Amino acid sequence: MKRQNRKFEKFDAFELFSAYTSKYSINIQDKDSLKIFLKEIRKSIEGSQKTPITIHGKRIEMLFAYVAGALGSVKLVKQEDAGNLFTANSEIEMPDYRIILNDNEQILVEVKSFNNQDLHKKFELQKKYFNKLKNYADVMNVKLYISVYFRLFNHWVLLPIEAFNDEDTKYTIDFTQAMARSEMYKIGDCMLATTPDIEIRILTDEENAHQLPSDNSNKVLFLPKKTEIFCNGKMLNTELESQLAFYFMRYSSWRESVHDLIIKNNKVYGVRFVYTSEKHDGQLFANLGWRSSMISEFFKTLTIKDDKVIATESFLNPSEFSVQIPDDYAENYNDLPLWIFIQEPNYEPLKKVKI
């Protein structure tokens, strides 16, 4: 999916200027109107810069659009809460996005973020606010979903209101309930697994392999000539498998376990990095994580630095945030085996398992 880039510097800026001058009955062609407008906009932006919750909220809202677009199961993602709205019902609120799925079903999505490490701490949605969103969805005759990003778990859920607990003036749900009842599969999300380990080797050739120093210089020249990627000891020879393996090394839940030199006959031939995860006894594979979580991790590298938001969005295309897995992958690719788990919603009470 590609981002349709608008000339926001021209059209969005003038639309905002037009709305401002209309609201305060200012002549749009008056020379002083621009000065007044820029002064107020500067004040507003400076206020937002000093309000982390505003910046983080906007980043998460934009992140959802990239997640939905990158997963590959939707035709269109459109920001819904933009532009003017003229309505006979004042108790109405536009949700964040309209999404058209590959089967042409349309859904409306309101995006929220929740920052708490307690699995049983409840996310809350005020009924008064939800009802305004629902009024808009009813007028559009489109089903409304709430997408919550549990940021500290790097986990997305997509929930109809039926998934929430009805509590007086609010709807609530905790992380474990949200995970079980999520319908992220509708937009293409799934959990992936493969056989550990994944290893990348950056190698030089015989001509450029240098001896380890015999003196105290501790310096070795190294000229990379090629890379080799392995999964469970098998070298990957196809472009798709190599792309997937590298993507998993960067953005999955697996972590680097080995980082060392490749030395033969006292010469340095390369360096290798090994990524792995815990594999349970008798199990062929280890969990890589959810695709939506990997996309979010990629997005994080572009928008977060030193734990601070440096951007709320990216101008990369959503398709660049993921590697698509073809339907016939299992029949055509053997060296990087993939297990794909598609979760359906479960509303039954979850049983506690003793570990």
Coordinates of N, CA and C in Angstrom, one line a residue, residues 247-345:
Y247 N 14.4 -9.0 8.4 CA 13.3 -8.3 9.0 C 13.0 -8.8 10.4
F248 N 13.0 -10.1 10.5 CA 12.8 -10.7 11.9 C 13.9 -10.4 12.8
M249 N 15.2 -10.4 12.3 CA 16.3 -10.0 13.2 C 16.1 -8.6 13.7
R250 N 15.6 -7.7 12.9 CA 15.5 -6.3 13.2 C 14.3 -6.0 14.1
Y251 N 13.1 -6.6 13.8 CA 11.9 -6.1 14.4 C 11.1 -7.2 15.2
S252 N 11.5 -8.4 15.2 CA 10.7 -9.4 15.9 C 11.1 -9.4 17.4
S253 N 10.5 -10.3 18.2 CA 10.8 -10.4 19.6 C 12.1 -11.1 19.9
W254 N 12.7 -11.7 18.9 CA 14.0 -12.4 19.1 C 15.1 -11.4 19.4
R255 N 16.1 -11.8 20.2 CA 17.1 -10.9 20.6 C 18.5 -11.5 20.2
E256 N 19.5 -10.6 20.0 CA 20.8 -11.0 19.6 C 21.4 -11.8 20.8
S257 N 21.9 -13.0 20.5 CA 22.5 -13.8 21.5 C 24.0 -14.1 21.3
V258 N 24.5 -13.9 20.1 CA 25.9 -14.1 19.8 C 26.3 -12.9 18.8
H259 N 27.5 -12.4 19.1 CA 28.1 -11.4 18.2 C 29.6 -11.6 18.3
D260 N 30.2 -12.3 17.3 CA 31.6 -12.6 17.4 C 32.2 -12.7 16.1
L261 N 33.6 -12.8 16.1 CA 34.3 -12.8 14.8 C 34.4 -14.2 14.3
I262 N 34.6 -14.3 13.0 CA 34.9 -15.6 12.3 C 36.3 -15.6 12.0
I263 N 37.1 -16.5 12.7 CA 38.5 -16.5 12.6 C 39.0 -17.9 12.1
K264 N 39.8 -17.9 11.1 CA 40.4 -19.2 10.6 C 41.9 -19.0 10.4
N265 N 42.7 -19.9 10.9 CA 44.2 -19.8 10.7 C 44.7 -18.4 11.1
N266 N 44.1 -17.9 12.2 CA 44.5 -16.6 12.7 C 44.2 -15.4 11.8
K267 N 43.3 -15.6 10.9 CA 42.8 -14.6 10.0 C 41.4 -14.3 10.2
V268 N 41.0 -13.0 10.1 CA 39.6 -12.6 10.3 C 38.9 -12.6 9.0
Y269 N 37.9 -13.5 8.9 CA 37.1 -13.7 7.7 C 35.7 -13.1 7.8
G270 N 35.3 -12.6 9.0 CA 34.0 -12.0 9.0 C 33.5 -11.9 10.5
V271 N 32.3 -11.5 10.6 CA 31.6 -11.3 11.9 C 30.2 -11.9 11.7
R272 N 29.7 -12.5 12.8 CA 28.4 -13.1 12.7 C 27.6 -12.7 13.9
F273 N 26.3 -12.6 13.6 CA 25.3 -12.2 14.6 C 24.2 -13.3 14.7
V274 N 23.9 -13.7 15.8 CA 22.9 -14.8 16.0 C 21.7 -14.3 16.8
Y275 N 20.5 -14.5 16.3 CA 19.3 -14.1 17.0 C 18.5 -15.3 17.3
T276 N 18.0 -15.4 18.5 CA 17.3 -16.6 19.0 C 16.2 -16.2 20.0
S277 N 15.4 -17.2 20.3 CA 14.3 -17.1 21.3 C 14.2 -18.5 21.9
E278 N 13.5 -18.5 23.1 CA 13.3 -19.7 23.8 C 12.4 -20.6 23.0
K279 N 12.8 -21.9 22.9 CA 11.9 -22.9 22.2 C 11.6 -24.0 23.2
H280 N 10.3 -24.3 23.4 CA 9.9 -25.3 24.4 C 10.2 -26.7 23.9
D281 N 10.5 -27.6 24.8 CA 10.8 -29.0 24.5 C 9.7 -29.6 23.6
G282 N 10.2 -30.3 22.6 CA 9.3 -31.0 21.7 C 8.6 -30.1 20.7
Q283 N 8.9 -28.8 20.7 CA 8.3 -27.9 19.8 C 9.3 -27.5 18.7
L284 N 8.9 -27.5 17.4 CA 9.8 -27.3 16.3 C 10.2 -25.8 16.1
F285 N 9.3 -24.9 16.6 CA 9.5 -23.5 16.3 C 9.5 -22.7 17.6
A286 N 9.8 -21.4 17.4 CA 9.8 -20.4 18.4 C 9.0 -19.2 17.9
N287 N 8.3 -18.6 18.8 CA 7.4 -17.4 18.5 C 8.3 -16.2 18.1
L288 N 7.9 -15.6 17.0 CA 8.6 -14.3 16.5 C 7.8 -13.1 17.0
G289 N 6.5 -13.3 17.2 CA 5.7 -12.1 17.6 C 4.6 -11.8 16.6
W290 N 3.8 -10.8 16.9 CA 2.7 -10.4 16.0 C 3.3 -9.5 14.9
R291 N 2.7 -9.6 13.7 CA 3.2 -8.7 12.6 C 2.9 -7.3 12.9
S292 N 1.8 -7.0 13.6 CA 1.5 -5.6 13.9 C 2.6 -5.0 14.9
S293 N 3.1 -5.9 15.8 CA 4.1 -5.5 16.7 C 5.4 -5.2 16.0
M294 N 5.7 -6.0 15.0 CA 7.0 -5.8 14.2 C 6.9 -4.5 13.5
I295 N 5.7 -4.2 12.9 CA 5.6 -3.0 12.1 C 5.7 -1.8 13.1
S296 N 5.2 -1.9 14.3 CA 5.2 -0.9 15.3 C 6.7 -0.6 15.7
E297 N 7.5 -1.7 15.8 CA 8.9 -1.6 16.2 C 9.6 -0.9 15.1
F298 N 9.3 -1.2 13.9 CA 10.0 -0.5 12.7 C 9.6 1.0 12.8
F299 N 8.4 1.3 13.0 CA 7.9 2.7 13.1 C 8.6 3.4 14.2
K300 N 8.8 2.7 15.3 CA 9.5 3.3 16.5 C 10.9 3.8 16.1
T301 N 11.6 3.0 15.3 CA 13.0 3.4 14.9 C 13.1 4.7 14.2
L302 N 11.9 5.1 13.5 CA 11.9 6.3 12.8 C 11.3 7.5 13.5
T303 N 10.6 7.2 14.6 CA 9.9 8.3 15.3 C 10.3 8.5 16.8
I304 N 11.1 7.6 17.3 CA 11.5 7.7 18.7 C 13.0 7.7 18.8
K305 N 13.6 8.6 19.6 CA 15.0 8.7 19.8 C 15.3 9.0 21.2
D306 N 16.1 8.2 21.9 CA 16.4 8.5 23.3 C 15.1 8.6 24.1
D307 N 14.1 7.7 23.8 CA 12.8 7.6 24.5 C 12.0 8.9 24.3
K308 N 12.3 9.7 23.3 CA 11.5 10.9 23.1 C 11.0 10.9 21.6
V309 N 9.8 11.4 21.4 CA 9.2 11.4 20.1 C 9.9 12.5 19.3
I310 N 10.4 12.1 18.1 CA 11.0 13.1 17.2 C 10.2 13.3 16.0
A311 N 9.2 12.4 15.8 CA 8.3 12.6 14.7 C 7.0 11.8 15.0
T312 N 5.9 12.3 14.5 CA 4.6 11.5 14.7 C 4.2 10.7 13.5
E313 N 4.9 10.8 12.4 CA 4.6 10.0 11.2 C 5.9 9.9 10.3
S314 N 5.7 9.0 9.3 CA 6.8 8.9 8.3 C 6.2 9.0 7.0
F315 N 7.1 9.4 6.0 CA 6.6 9.6 4.6 C 7.0 8.4 3.8
L316 N 7.5 7.3 4.5 CA 7.6 6.0 3.8 C 6.2 5.5 3.5
N317 N 6.1 4.6 2.4 CA 4.8 4.0 2.2 C 4.6 2.9 3.2
P318 N 3.3 2.7 3.6 CA 3.0 1.6 4.6 C 3.6 0.2 4.1
S319 N 3.6 -0.1 2.9 CA 4.1 -1.4 2.4 C 5.6 -1.6 2.7
E320 N 6.3 -0.5 2.9 CA 7.7 -0.6 3.3 C 8.0 -1.0 4.7
F321 N 7.0 -1.0 5.5 CA 7.1 -1.4 6.9 C 6.9 -2.9 7.2
S322 N 6.7 -3.6 6.1 CA 6.5 -5.1 6.3 C 7.0 -5.8 5.1
V323 N 7.2 -7.1 5.2 CA 7.5 -8.0 4.1 C 6.3 -8.9 3.9
Q324 N 5.6 -8.9 2.8 CA 4.4 -9.7 2.6 C 4.8 -11.1 2.4
I325 N 3.9 -12.0 2.9 CA 4.1 -13.4 2.8 C 3.0 -14.0 1.9
P326 N 3.5 -14.5 0.7 CA 2.5 -15.0 -0.3 C 1.7 -16.2 0.3
D327 N 0.5 -16.4 -0.3 CA -0.3 -17.5 0.2 C 0.3 -18.9 0.0
D328 N 1.1 -19.0 -1.1 CA 1.8 -20.2 -1.4 C 3.2 -20.4 -0.8
Y329 N 3.4 -19.6 0.2 CA 4.8 -19.6 0.8 C 5.2 -21.0 1.2
A330 N 4.4 -21.8 1.9 CA 4.8 -23.1 2.4 C 5.1 -24.1 1.2
E331 N 4.5 -23.9 0.0 CA 4.8 -24.8 -1.1 C 6.1 -24.4 -1.8
N332 N 6.5 -23.2 -1.7 CA 7.7 -22.7 -2.5 C 8.9 -22.4 -1.7
Y333 N 8.8 -22.3 -0.4 CA 10.0 -21.8 0.4 C 10.1 -22.8 1.6
N334 N 11.3 -23.4 1.7 CA 11.5 -24.5 2.7 C 12.6 -24.2 3.7
D335 N 13.5 -23.3 3.4 CA 14.7 -23.1 4.3 C 14.4 -22.2 5.5
L336 N 13.4 -21.3 5.3 CA 12.9 -20.5 6.4 C 11.4 -20.9 6.6
P337 N 11.2 -22.0 7.3 CA 9.8 -22.4 7.6 C 9.0 -21.4 8.4
L338 N 7.8 -21.2 8.1 CA 7.0 -20.2 8.9 C 5.7 -20.9 9.4
W339 N 5.4 -20.7 10.6 CA 4.1 -21.1 11.2 C 3.3 -19.8 11.4
I340 N 2.1 -19.8 10.8 CA 1.3 -18.6 10.9 C 0.0 -18.9 11.7
F341 N -0.1 -18.1 12.8 CA -1.2 -18.3 13.7 C -2.2 -17.1 13.6
I342 N -3.4 -17.4 13.2 CA -4.5 -16.4 13.0 C -5.5 -16.6 14.2
Q343 N -5.6 -15.6 15.0 CA -6.4 -15.6 16.2 C -7.8 -15.2 16.0
E344 N -8.8 -16.0 16.4 CA -10.2 -15.6 16.4 C -10.6 -15.1 17.8
P345 N -11.6 -14.3 17.8 CA -12.0 -13.7 19.2 C -12.6 -14.8 20.0

